[in-house]
Amino acid sequence: MEQLLEMAGKVSDKAEIYSVDVRGDSVSFENAHLKDIDSSIQSGVSLRIMKNGILGFAYTKNLADREGLIQNALDSLKGGVEGSFDLPLTKDLPSLNTYDPLAETLSNSAMVEECSRVCEILSRKTKGQINISASRSTGSIRIINSSGTYLSWKSSAYYLSPHILYPYSSASLHRVLKSKGFAKAADEYLNFLSDTYDQSLKEVNPEGRNLKVLLLPETLYVLIWRLQTATSGLSIYQNISPLAQKSGEKIFDERLSIYSDPLNDSLPHARAFDDEGTPCSFFPIIEKGALKNFYCDLYFSMKLKTPPTGHGFKGSISSKPAPLLTHLCVAPGNKSISEILKSIDRGIIIAGALGAHSGNIPNGDFSIGVAPALYVEKGAIAGHVKDVMVAGNIYDTLKKVAEIEDTVYPSHGGNFPAMLFDNINVTLKK
Amino acid sequence: MFEILRAMISGATADYADIRYEIMRETRILFHGRELFHIGSNTTDGFVIRVLKDGGLSSIAFTRADDAETALHTAEENAALIARHIKKPVEFGKTDIIQDTFLPDIDEDPRQISIDEKLQLTRNYNSIPLKYEKVATTNIYYSEVVREKYFVSTEGAKVREDLITTGLGGLITSKDGTLSQNVRVALGGSNGFAVLRNQEEEFEKRTAIALDLLRAAPVTGGTYNIVLNQDLAGVFTHEAFGHFSEADLIEDSTMRERMQTGAHLGNEALNIIDDPLMPGQLGFYCYDDEGVKARQVSLMKQGVLVGRLHSRRTAAAFGEGLTGHCVAEDYRYAPIVRMGNIFIKPGEKTLEDLLAMLGDGLYILDSKGGQTSGENFTFGAQYGYVIKEGKIRNMIRDINITGNLYHTLKNITAVGNDIVLSKTGGCGKGQLNIRSCHGGPHILINNVVVGGM
């Protein structure tokens, strides 16, 4: 990498090398039987250069042809993409515990054993079909640039994701376990899945529209995704964010606080720097209902003439860094999930969302199919409902939150609690 | 190349091994509004080894040739581990051993077009919506993916096939006050660069829709009879029905009981086919990533399930014939069962006939993404119209529909005569398939749940 930086430095004003190596193994069970074991050993290198205020970019899977990589980056200068920002000189970052050495030696055989154990426990407790996947990954990132930054990051992760499927459906109850190394699934966790499934197994056909809606941590991303889009430097620059002029204003219920916490190394993939080498920090988006910040990478900081916030991340080796709000948390409330359930006279629990990507996301609109949709009556789960849609706009929905759960769980998109609303439109099939 | 690959798996102790090597060249251009955000061409490559050992099947993807020995060893260990735990050993359906090179016949090879010309074309199209005051921004891309694939197996197969995919499109966002709306443009295909030329009218048409949506009313939630246009009929066919014609998705599911061949699942107006061999269509290929020759599969005939899509493993597990539908996104993945070009066969009704049959209801158009979960599906429409007494009335927006596969198949009561197949794809069944192609004619469906704001 150092040699590549030196070579790139000779033909450009500024240069940055990003390299990644990842080793991963995954085990999957279907219908409580081992189905697949797949492995992957992947690497990649990307190069950004700036010359005369123009940005060039190239990538490859290995460094067999350094000259070719540099030539691709030089060729891309011809397009004239603006690139007049400074590459950061980053050092003296907080030390994070992101790597569990035992993850390196965790065998596929051990993951198969754990999945078998979980299948056996869940199969004893419930009649639903059990599908499980477990995965282990270890990886490293290195970033060096012509400003003098030399950063490296090593991480490990273990995920376990059991699903209990409803009959004749792929809709399932699920909750993922995430840790830096192997962790045995606790009884409490498995009981939640099996108990909730059993209570909701019966298909019911409730009537009426005035139903409360409870989003489980697993589906809260549907709402948060819209907020992520609206607070991105890209959306602000493109003038499509409804929040562009609302910094500091109270836009949501005052019980809502939403923040990015990349330094929290209790979970996998904590980061002290982003994929451009900019330091990461605790970063509030919503504080007690008020809009606090927009987030940026180096490019959109340049465009918006604001300081970078440490949110430049790459989707893959082939993409340039772009603003991405990672490590999200929603602050917990003060009611347990059982207290929240008891407060519902009639309602729907959104345990799975279909089509979260298909609404008008920049506008804050959502309109999703719900599968599974659990039905709650008089404070208890009474079954599940088919053909349910819920719809709304987050700038109305999040203005008034009925309850927030007192515990957060690692979920798709962040660490979230369950959240109850009485202002979401529910459509049931007649 | 074949000899290098053969050497990489020559040390296999497994009953069967194959290796796929791909060189992938991607060219991408991206505009955010008037500004060019990205331009460049890059080449990457990688390998996937699969082994079948004692009835266990496993795969490994890797990017460095030096890792080949470790990779083969890991895949064999994993296969042996599976073999020790499974009740029924994996078997492969028998296939002809193919030794062939297939290079597609295309209209203008994009590799021969300069990047300056591609940039100019993209810039010209991008400038069309940006002429309008109420167009807030655009996200318009050019994409070209050239995959040079080599496949070698211990059975003796040696196949090279190139897949060349071009795309030009993106999002047009209109804005009025705090209300923003967006509409997609999607041009492209598998048969060269020529399909991207002379498309100014399409950009004008899509821009007009984005602007009209600013005056449209949100749809009112409820249960409606609806007419879907060709793109949405294709999305329904792909999302709701097609995925459950993929044998790997139903193999270990309770849905398998209902998806038995011979089951009367749909209205007799329905005939559904998947055919990867349709020349010029986005989903075209000759051989799948197991070296099996692709073939047309009739999936539904007059409402009766008559076929499904297979890999070699699932064909053996179901005791059915090979279809050549086991495809990987690229060198990072082992192949899985995928659709090629899936569509509803056209009937005899015109759109006017269908709207007349509809009477009062909704006419909804163009996909905004879809998703399925077993028998449940949801997808969005980019825009639509209220229909009164068979006539098109006011425009509506924010439309998402949900439904149950089996009920909906029965509720498709009429099929149009005007088939259109999609020009860009992006199915995300664990891996992205940019050549996933779907389509059909206009269709009339009764009793559909529409989510409303």
GROMACS .gro file of N, CA and C in nm, chain A residues 21 23 30-31 33-43 57-62 72 76 79 81 108-109 112 129 167-171 209 234 237-241 299-300 303 318 320 353-355 357-358 360 362-363 365-367 369 371 386-389 391-393 425 427 429-430, chain B residues 26 28 32-33 35-39 41-42 44-45 58-64 67 74 78 81-82 85-87 137-139 173 175 178-182 221-223 251-255 257-258 313 331-332 368-371 373-376 378 398 400-404 447 449 451-453:
model
  423
   21ASP      N    1  -0.979  -0.647   0.391
   21ASP     CA    2  -0.969  -0.793   0.383
   21ASP      C    3  -1.074  -0.850   0.476
   23ARG      N    4  -1.269  -1.225   0.597
   23ARG     CA    5  -1.288  -1.371   0.591
   23ARG      C    6  -1.420  -1.400   0.662
   30GLU      N    7  -3.242  -2.499   0.757
   30GLU     CA    8  -3.381  -2.480   0.715
   30GLU      C    9  -3.464  -2.594   0.768
   31ASN      N   10  -3.579  -2.560   0.820
   31ASN     CA   11  -3.666  -2.658   0.882
   31ASN      C   12  -3.588  -2.743   0.983
   33HIS      N   13  -3.287  -2.829   0.995
   33HIS     CA   14  -3.182  -2.918   0.946
   33HIS      C   15  -3.073  -2.838   0.876
   34LEU      N   16  -2.951  -2.881   0.894
   34LEU     CA   17  -2.839  -2.813   0.830
   34LEU      C   18  -2.856  -2.815   0.678
   35LYS      N   19  -2.843  -2.697   0.618
   35LYS     CA   20  -2.866  -2.686   0.475
   35LYS      C   21  -2.739  -2.645   0.400
   36ASP      N   22  -2.672  -2.541   0.449
   36ASP     CA   23  -2.558  -2.487   0.376
   36ASP      C   24  -2.448  -2.440   0.470
   37ILE      N   25  -2.325  -2.451   0.422
   37ILE     CA   26  -2.212  -2.383   0.485
   37ILE      C   27  -2.134  -2.316   0.371
   38ASP      N   28  -2.119  -2.188   0.380
   38ASP     CA   29  -2.048  -2.115   0.276
   38ASP      C   30  -1.935  -2.033   0.339
   39SER      N   31  -1.828  -2.018   0.264
   39SER     CA   32  -1.716  -1.938   0.313
   39SER      C   33  -1.675  -1.837   0.208
   40SER      N   34  -1.604  -1.736   0.254
   40SER     CA   35  -1.563  -1.631   0.162
   40SER      C   36  -1.431  -1.569   0.211
   41ILE      N   37  -1.338  -1.550   0.119
   41ILE     CA   38  -1.212  -1.480   0.149
   41ILE      C   39  -1.202  -1.368   0.046
   42GLN      N   40  -1.229  -1.246   0.087
   42GLN     CA   41  -1.238  -1.135  -0.008
   42GLN      C   42  -1.140  -1.024   0.030
   43SER      N   43  -1.088  -0.960  -0.072
   43SER     CA   44  -1.001  -0.845  -0.047
   43SER      C   45  -1.030  -0.738  -0.151
   57PHE      N   46  -1.098   0.816  -0.918
   57PHE     CA   47  -1.125   0.701  -0.831
   57PHE      C   48  -1.107   0.573  -0.910
   58ALA      N   49  -1.051   0.472  -0.845
   58ALA     CA   50  -1.038   0.340  -0.908
   58ALA      C   51  -1.032   0.234  -0.800
   59TYR      N   52  -1.059   0.110  -0.838
   59TYR     CA   53  -1.054   0.001  -0.740
   59TYR      C   54  -1.013  -0.128  -0.809
   60THR      N   55  -0.970  -0.222  -0.727
   60THR     CA   56  -0.935  -0.354  -0.778
   60THR      C   57  -0.950  -0.455  -0.665
   61LYS      N   58  -0.937  -0.582  -0.700
   61LYS     CA   59  -0.951  -0.684  -0.597
   61LYS      C   60  -0.817  -0.725  -0.538
   62ASN      N   61  -0.709  -0.697  -0.609
   62ASN     CA   62  -0.577  -0.725  -0.555
   62ASN      C   63  -0.478  -0.627  -0.617
   72ASN      N   64  -0.636   0.380  -1.419
   72ASN     CA   65  -0.783   0.390  -1.413
   72ASN      C   66  -0.825   0.516  -1.337
   76SER      N   67  -1.018   0.850  -1.491
   76SER     CA   68  -1.147   0.901  -1.440
   76SER      C   69  -1.140   1.052  -1.412
   79GLY      N   70  -1.341   1.309  -1.646
   79GLY     CA   71  -1.482   1.347  -1.630
   79GLY      C   72  -1.500   1.482  -1.563
   81VAL      N   73  -1.495   1.546  -1.214
   81VAL     CA   74  -1.567   1.546  -1.085
   81VAL      C   75  -1.490   1.634  -0.987
  108ASN      N   76  -1.665  -2.377   1.209
  108ASN     CA   77  -1.800  -2.396   1.153
  108ASN      C   78  -1.872  -2.507   1.228
  109SER      N   79  -1.795  -2.602   1.276
  109SER     CA   80  -1.853  -2.712   1.353
  109SER      C   81  -1.920  -2.659   1.481
  112VAL      N   82  -2.241  -2.495   1.387
  112VAL     CA   83  -2.342  -2.597   1.357
  112VAL      C   84  -2.401  -2.653   1.488
  129GLN      N   85  -4.204  -2.384   1.188
  129GLN     CA   86  -4.079  -2.421   1.119
  129GLN      C   87  -3.965  -2.332   1.168
  167PRO      N   88  -4.721  -2.084   0.923
  167PRO     CA   89  -4.754  -2.187   0.824
  167PRO      C   90  -4.780  -2.128   0.685
  168TYR      N   91  -4.732  -2.195   0.583
  168TYR     CA   92  -4.751  -2.158   0.441
  168TYR      C   93  -4.700  -2.017   0.412
  169SER      N   94  -4.594  -1.978   0.476
  169SER     CA   95  -4.546  -1.841   0.462
  169SER      C   96  -4.397  -1.836   0.489
  170SER      N   97  -4.333  -1.729   0.442
  170SER     CA   98  -4.195  -1.703   0.483
  170SER      C   99  -4.194  -1.597   0.593
  171ALA      N  100  -4.311  -1.546   0.628
  171ALA     CA  101  -4.319  -1.448   0.737
  171ALA      C  102  -4.277  -1.518   0.866
  209ARG      N  103  -6.064   0.020   1.188
  209ARG     CA  104  -5.938   0.085   1.154
  209ARG      C  105  -5.867   0.147   1.273
  234LEU      N  106  -2.617   1.469   0.139
  234LEU     CA  107  -2.657   1.455  -0.001
  234LEU      C  108  -2.796   1.514  -0.024
  237TYR      N  109  -2.789   1.892   0.013
  237TYR     CA  110  -2.727   1.956  -0.103
  237TYR      C  111  -2.819   1.952  -0.224
  238GLN      N  112  -2.893   1.843  -0.238
  238GLN     CA  113  -2.982   1.831  -0.354
  238GLN      C  114  -3.116   1.903  -0.333
  239ASN      N  115  -3.134   1.962  -0.216
  239ASN     CA  116  -3.255   2.038  -0.185
  239ASN      C  117  -3.381   1.950  -0.194
  240ILE      N  118  -3.369   1.824  -0.149
  240ILE     CA  119  -3.489   1.739  -0.147
  240ILE      C  120  -3.528   1.698  -0.005
  241SER      N  121  -3.456   1.752   0.095
  241SER     CA  122  -3.490   1.715   0.232
  241SER      C  123  -3.596   1.809   0.288
  299TYR      N  124  -1.680   1.489   0.073
  299TYR     CA  125  -1.725   1.550  -0.052
  299TYR      C  126  -1.839   1.649  -0.027
  300PHE      N  127  -1.941   1.603   0.047
  300PHE     CA  128  -2.056   1.692   0.068
  300PHE      C  129  -2.028   1.799   0.172
  303LYS      N  130  -1.908   2.058  -0.050
  303LYS     CA  131  -2.018   2.119  -0.125
  303LYS      C  132  -2.100   2.212  -0.036
  318SER      N  133  -1.610  -0.104  -0.450
  318SER     CA  134  -1.629  -0.039  -0.579
  318SER      C  135  -1.700   0.096  -0.568
  320LYS      N  136  -1.737   0.490  -0.401
  320LYS     CA  137  -1.669   0.597  -0.329
  320LYS      C  138  -1.740   0.620  -0.196
  353ALA      N  139  -4.177  -0.622   0.799
  353ALA     CA  140  -4.224  -0.519   0.705
  353ALA      C  141  -4.189  -0.562   0.562
  354LEU      N  142  -4.284  -0.543   0.473
  354LEU     CA  143  -4.261  -0.572   0.331
  354LEU      C  144  -4.270  -0.442   0.251
  355GLY      N  145  -4.171  -0.416   0.169
  355GLY     CA  146  -4.178  -0.300   0.080
  355GLY      C  147  -4.137  -0.170   0.147
  357HIS      N  148  -3.877  -0.020   0.115
  357HIS     CA  149  -3.796   0.057   0.021
  357HIS      C  150  -3.880   0.123  -0.087
  358SER      N  151  -4.011   0.100  -0.087
  358SER     CA  152  -4.086   0.140  -0.205
  358SER      C  153  -4.169   0.268  -0.189
  360ASN      N  154  -4.217   0.695  -0.086
  360ASN     CA  155  -4.145   0.819  -0.118
  360ASN      C  156  -4.056   0.852   0.001
  362PRO      N  157  -3.759   1.022   0.055
  362PRO     CA  158  -3.716   1.158   0.091
  362PRO      C  159  -3.828   1.241   0.155
  363ASN      N  160  -3.951   1.212   0.116
  363ASN     CA  161  -4.065   1.288   0.169
  363ASN      C  162  -4.106   1.240   0.308
  365ASP      N  163  -4.259   0.951   0.361
  365ASP     CA  164  -4.377   0.864   0.351
  365ASP      C  165  -4.337   0.718   0.366
  366PHE      N  166  -4.425   0.642   0.428
  366PHE     CA  167  -4.408   0.497   0.429
  366PHE      C  168  -4.544   0.432   0.407
  367SER      N  169  -4.543   0.319   0.337
  367SER     CA  170  -4.666   0.244   0.311
  367SER      C  171  -4.621   0.100   0.292
  369GLY      N  172  -4.649  -0.339   0.358
  369GLY     CA  173  -4.722  -0.459   0.393
  369GLY      C  174  -4.666  -0.511   0.525
  371ALA      N  175  -4.598  -0.840   0.755
  371ALA     CA  176  -4.597  -0.986   0.758
  371ALA      C  177  -4.476  -1.033   0.840
  386LYS      N  178  -5.364  -1.145   0.826
  386LYS     CA  179  -5.303  -1.139   0.693
  386LYS      C  180  -5.355  -1.017   0.616
  387ASP      N  181  -5.285  -0.982   0.509
  387ASP     CA  182  -5.324  -0.872   0.421
  387ASP      C  183  -5.345  -0.741   0.497
  388VAL      N  184  -5.241  -0.699   0.565
  388VAL     CA  185  -5.246  -0.573   0.642
  388VAL      C  186  -5.147  -0.475   0.579
  389MET      N  187  -5.190  -0.350   0.565
  389MET     CA  188  -5.097  -0.244   0.526
  389MET      C  189  -5.103  -0.133   0.629
  391ALA      N  190  -4.962   0.281   0.681
  391ALA     CA  191  -4.906   0.391   0.603
  391ALA      C  192  -4.905   0.518   0.685
  392GLY      N  193  -4.815   0.606   0.653
  392GLY     CA  194  -4.808   0.735   0.720
  392GLY      C  195  -4.690   0.814   0.669
  393ASN      N  196  -4.662   0.922   0.740
  393ASN     CA  197  -4.547   1.006   0.709
  393ASN      C  198  -4.475   1.030   0.841
  425ASN      N  199  -5.206   0.490   1.004
  425ASN     CA  200  -5.323   0.440   0.930
  425ASN      C  201  -5.306   0.290   0.899
  427THR      N  202  -5.476  -0.048   0.715
  427THR     CA  203  -5.578  -0.098   0.623
  427THR      C  204  -5.582  -0.250   0.631
  429LYS      N  205  -5.792  -0.610   0.500
  429LYS     CA  206  -5.876  -0.657   0.389
  429LYS      C  207  -6.019  -0.674   0.438
  430LYS      N  208  -6.112  -0.626   0.355
  430LYS     CA  209  -6.254  -0.640   0.394
  430LYS      C  210  -6.298  -0.785   0.382
  456GLU      N  211  -1.651  -0.296  -1.498
  456GLU     CA  212  -1.767  -0.209  -1.474
  456GLU      C  213  -1.733  -0.067  -1.515
  458ARG      N  214  -1.910   0.308  -1.476
  458ARG     CA  215  -2.022   0.380  -1.413
  458ARG      C  216  -2.004   0.530  -1.427
  462HIS      N  217  -2.554   1.369  -0.992
  462HIS     CA  218  -2.650   1.417  -0.893
  462HIS      C  219  -2.688   1.558  -0.940
  463GLY      N  220  -2.811   1.575  -0.988
  463GLY     CA  221  -2.846   1.705  -1.045
  463GLY      C  222  -2.755   1.732  -1.164
  465GLU      N  223  -2.447   1.801  -1.147
  465GLU     CA  224  -2.306   1.772  -1.118
  465GLU      C  225  -2.270   1.626  -1.140
  466LEU      N  226  -2.160   1.608  -1.205
  466LEU     CA  227  -2.106   1.473  -1.222
  466LEU      C  228  -2.047   1.430  -1.089
  467PHE      N  229  -2.093   1.317  -1.038
  467PHE     CA  230  -2.045   1.269  -0.908
  467PHE      C  231  -1.945   1.156  -0.924
  468HIS      N  232  -1.962   1.078  -1.030
  468HIS     CA  233  -1.873   0.963  -1.047
  468HIS      C  234  -1.856   0.931  -1.194
  469ILE      N  235  -1.734   0.894  -1.230
  469ILE     CA  236  -1.709   0.839  -1.363
  469ILE      C  237  -1.588   0.748  -1.354
  471SER      N  238  -1.396   0.343  -1.512
  471SER     CA  239  -1.403   0.202  -1.551
  471SER      C  240  -1.301   0.124  -1.470
  472ASN      N  241  -1.342   0.010  -1.419
  472ASN     CA  242  -1.252  -0.070  -1.337
  472ASN      C  243  -1.274  -0.218  -1.362
  474THR      N  244  -1.227  -0.609  -1.198
  474THR     CA  245  -1.199  -0.695  -1.082
  474THR      C  246  -1.217  -0.840  -1.126
  475ASP      N  247  -1.172  -0.931  -1.043
  475ASP     CA  248  -1.189  -1.072  -1.077
  475ASP      C  249  -1.194  -1.156  -0.951
  488SER      N  250  -2.085  -2.768  -0.060
  488SER     CA  251  -2.041  -2.642   0.000
  488SER      C  252  -1.966  -2.558  -0.103
  489SER      N  253  -1.956  -2.428  -0.074
  489SER     CA  254  -1.890  -2.338  -0.169
  489SER      C  255  -1.802  -2.239  -0.096
  490ILE      N  256  -1.707  -2.186  -0.169
  490ILE     CA  257  -1.622  -2.078  -0.115
  490ILE      C  258  -1.588  -1.982  -0.227
  491ALA      N  259  -1.594  -1.852  -0.195
  491ALA     CA  260  -1.557  -1.747  -0.292
  491ALA      C  261  -1.426  -1.686  -0.246
  492PHE      N  262  -1.336  -1.657  -0.339
  492PHE     CA  263  -1.209  -1.596  -0.302
  492PHE      C  264  -1.157  -1.511  -0.418
  493THR      N  265  -1.067  -1.420  -0.384
  493THR     CA  266  -1.024  -1.324  -0.486
  493THR      C  267  -0.877  -1.338  -0.526
  494ARG      N  268  -0.799  -1.410  -0.447
  494ARG     CA  269  -0.657  -1.424  -0.482
  494ARG      C  270  -0.630  -1.566  -0.528
  497ASP      N  271  -0.489  -1.819  -0.295
  497ASP     CA  272  -0.572  -1.881  -0.191
  497ASP      C  273  -0.645  -2.006  -0.240
  504THR      N  274  -1.092  -2.576   0.251
  504THR     CA  275  -1.202  -2.526   0.335
  504THR      C  276  -1.337  -2.577   0.284
  508ASN      N  277  -1.598  -2.816   0.484
  508ASN     CA  278  -1.738  -2.775   0.506
  508ASN      C  279  -1.835  -2.878   0.449
  511LEU      N  280  -1.848  -3.169   0.675
  511LEU     CA  281  -1.926  -3.135   0.795
  511LEU      C  282  -2.076  -3.145   0.766
  512ILE      N  283  -2.116  -3.092   0.652
  512ILE     CA  284  -2.258  -3.101   0.614
  512ILE      C  285  -2.296  -3.249   0.600
  515HIS      N  286  -2.406  -3.426   0.899
  515HIS     CA  287  -2.526  -3.379   0.969
  515HIS      C  288  -2.656  -3.395   0.890
  516ILE      N  289  -2.648  -3.422   0.761
  516ILE     CA  290  -2.774  -3.424   0.686
  516ILE      C  291  -2.827  -3.565   0.674
  517LYS      N  292  -2.961  -3.574   0.667
  517LYS     CA  293  -3.024  -3.706   0.659
  517LYS      C  294  -3.020  -3.757   0.516
  567THR      N  295  -3.414   1.783  -0.849
  567THR     CA  296  -3.285   1.721  -0.876
  567THR      C  297  -3.305   1.592  -0.957
  568THR      N  298  -3.194   1.536  -0.998
  568THR     CA  299  -3.196   1.406  -1.066
  568THR      C  300  -3.084   1.321  -1.008
  569ASN      N  301  -3.095   1.193  -1.023
  569ASN     CA  302  -2.986   1.100  -0.996
  569ASN      C  303  -2.982   1.006  -1.116
  603THR      N  304  -3.660   1.384  -0.949
  603THR     CA  305  -3.733   1.429  -0.829
  603THR      C  306  -3.790   1.568  -0.853
  605LYS      N  307  -4.038   1.889  -0.699
  605LYS     CA  308  -4.065   1.945  -0.566
  605LYS      C  309  -4.148   2.072  -0.578
  608THR      N  310  -4.296   2.188   0.029
  608THR     CA  311  -4.233   2.078   0.104
  608THR      C  312  -4.264   1.942   0.042
  609LEU      N  313  -4.348   1.941  -0.062
  609LEU     CA  314  -4.384   1.812  -0.124
  609LEU      C  315  -4.284   1.775  -0.233
  610SER      N  316  -4.225   1.657  -0.221
  610SER     CA  317  -4.142   1.608  -0.331
  610SER      C  318  -4.196   1.475  -0.381
  611GLN      N  319  -4.177   1.451  -0.507
  611GLN     CA  320  -4.222   1.327  -0.571
  611GLN      C  321  -4.110   1.277  -0.661
  612ASN      N  322  -4.106   1.149  -0.684
  612ASN     CA  323  -4.004   1.101  -0.777
  612ASN      C  324  -4.055   0.992  -0.869
  651GLY      N  325  -5.667   0.461   0.122
  651GLY     CA  326  -5.650   0.319   0.151
  651GLY      C  327  -5.782   0.245   0.143
  652GLY      N  328  -5.776   0.118   0.104
  652GLY     CA  329  -5.898   0.038   0.095
  652GLY      C  330  -5.878  -0.084   0.008
  653THR      N  331  -5.987  -0.154  -0.020
  653THR     CA  332  -5.981  -0.271  -0.108
  653THR      C  333  -6.043  -0.234  -0.242
  681GLU      N  334  -3.826  -2.561  -0.111
  681GLU     CA  335  -3.780  -2.698  -0.086
  681GLU      C  336  -3.809  -2.744   0.057
  682ASP      N  337  -3.775  -2.659   0.154
  682ASP     CA  338  -3.793  -2.697   0.294
  682ASP      C  339  -3.902  -2.615   0.361
  683SER      N  340  -3.997  -2.569   0.281
  683SER     CA  341  -4.100  -2.481   0.336
  683SER      C  342  -4.236  -2.550   0.327
  684THR      N  343  -4.327  -2.505   0.415
  684THR     CA  344  -4.463  -2.559   0.406
  684THR      C  345  -4.531  -2.517   0.276
  685MET      N  346  -4.474  -2.415   0.208
  685MET     CA  347  -4.533  -2.373   0.080
  685MET      C  348  -4.522  -2.484  -0.025
  687GLU      N  349  -4.610  -2.781  -0.009
  687GLU     CA  350  -4.737  -2.858  -0.016
  687GLU      C  351  -4.833  -2.796  -0.116
  688ARG      N  352  -4.835  -2.662  -0.119
  688ARG     CA  353  -4.932  -2.595  -0.207
  688ARG      C  354  -4.879  -2.579  -0.349
  743ARG      N  355  -2.902  -2.943  -0.791
  743ARG     CA  356  -2.936  -3.003  -0.661
  743ARG      C  357  -3.087  -3.015  -0.644
  761TYR      N  358  -1.856  -1.311  -0.917
  761TYR     CA  359  -1.755  -1.402  -0.860
  761TYR      C  360  -1.754  -1.404  -0.707
  762ARG      N  361  -1.834  -1.322  -0.644
  762ARG     CA  362  -1.837  -1.323  -0.497
  762ARG      C  363  -1.934  -1.426  -0.442
  798LYS      N  364  -4.234   0.055  -0.812
  798LYS     CA  365  -4.147   0.130  -0.723
  798LYS      C  366  -4.086   0.033  -0.622
  799GLY      N  367  -4.060  -0.088  -0.663
  799GLY     CA  368  -4.000  -0.187  -0.573
  799GLY      C  369  -4.105  -0.281  -0.517
  800GLY      N  370  -4.064  -0.404  -0.496
  800GLY     CA  371  -4.156  -0.503  -0.442
  800GLY      C  372  -4.083  -0.597  -0.350
  801GLN      N  373  -4.160  -0.670  -0.271
  801GLN     CA  374  -4.101  -0.765  -0.178
  801GLN      C  375  -4.202  -0.873  -0.148
  803SER      N  376  -4.293  -1.231   0.105
  803SER     CA  377  -4.264  -1.312   0.223
  803SER      C  378  -4.360  -1.429   0.220
  804GLY      N  379  -4.317  -1.538   0.159
  804GLY     CA  380  -4.407  -1.652   0.145
  804GLY      C  381  -4.524  -1.612   0.059
  805GLU      N  382  -4.643  -1.639   0.106
  805GLU     CA  383  -4.761  -1.611   0.025
  805GLU      C  384  -4.796  -1.463   0.023
  806ASN      N  385  -4.731  -1.381   0.106
  806ASN     CA  386  -4.763  -1.238   0.111
  806ASN      C  387  -4.669  -1.158   0.022
  808THR      N  388  -4.589  -0.738  -0.130
  808THR     CA  389  -4.619  -0.595  -0.129
  808THR      C  390  -4.538  -0.531  -0.239
  828ASP      N  391  -4.852   0.782  -0.409
  828ASP     CA  392  -4.827   0.711  -0.282
  828ASP      C  393  -4.904   0.579  -0.275
  830ASN      N  394  -4.921   0.177  -0.262
  830ASN     CA  395  -4.860   0.047  -0.234
  830ASN      C  396  -4.972  -0.055  -0.224
  831ILE      N  397  -4.950  -0.174  -0.278
  831ILE     CA  398  -5.053  -0.276  -0.265
  831ILE      C  399  -4.994  -0.399  -0.196
  832THR      N  400  -5.079  -0.470  -0.128
  832THR     CA  401  -5.035  -0.592  -0.063
  832THR      C  402  -5.137  -0.701  -0.093
  833GLY      N  403  -5.094  -0.825  -0.082
  833GLY     CA  404  -5.189  -0.932  -0.110
  833GLY      C  405  -5.134  -1.069  -0.080
  834ASN      N  406  -5.219  -1.164  -0.103
  834ASN     CA  407  -5.186  -1.303  -0.082
  834ASN      C  408  -5.174  -1.369  -0.219
  877ASN      N  409  -6.023  -0.712  -0.592
  877ASN     CA  410  -6.014  -0.726  -0.447
  877ASN      C  411  -5.870  -0.718  -0.394
  879VAL      N  412  -5.577  -0.509  -0.164
  879VAL     CA  413  -5.560  -0.411  -0.055
  879VAL      C  414  -5.459  -0.305  -0.096
  881GLY      N  415  -5.269   0.039   0.038
  881GLY     CA  416  -5.241   0.119   0.158
  881GLY      C  417  -5.257   0.265   0.126
  882GLY      N  418  -5.316   0.340   0.216
  882GLY     CA  419  -5.336   0.483   0.191
  882GLY      C  420  -5.286   0.566   0.307
  883MET      N  421  -5.256   0.691   0.276
  883MET     CA  422  -5.199   0.779   0.380
  883MET      C  423  -5.310   0.829   0.472
   0.00000   0.00000   0.00000
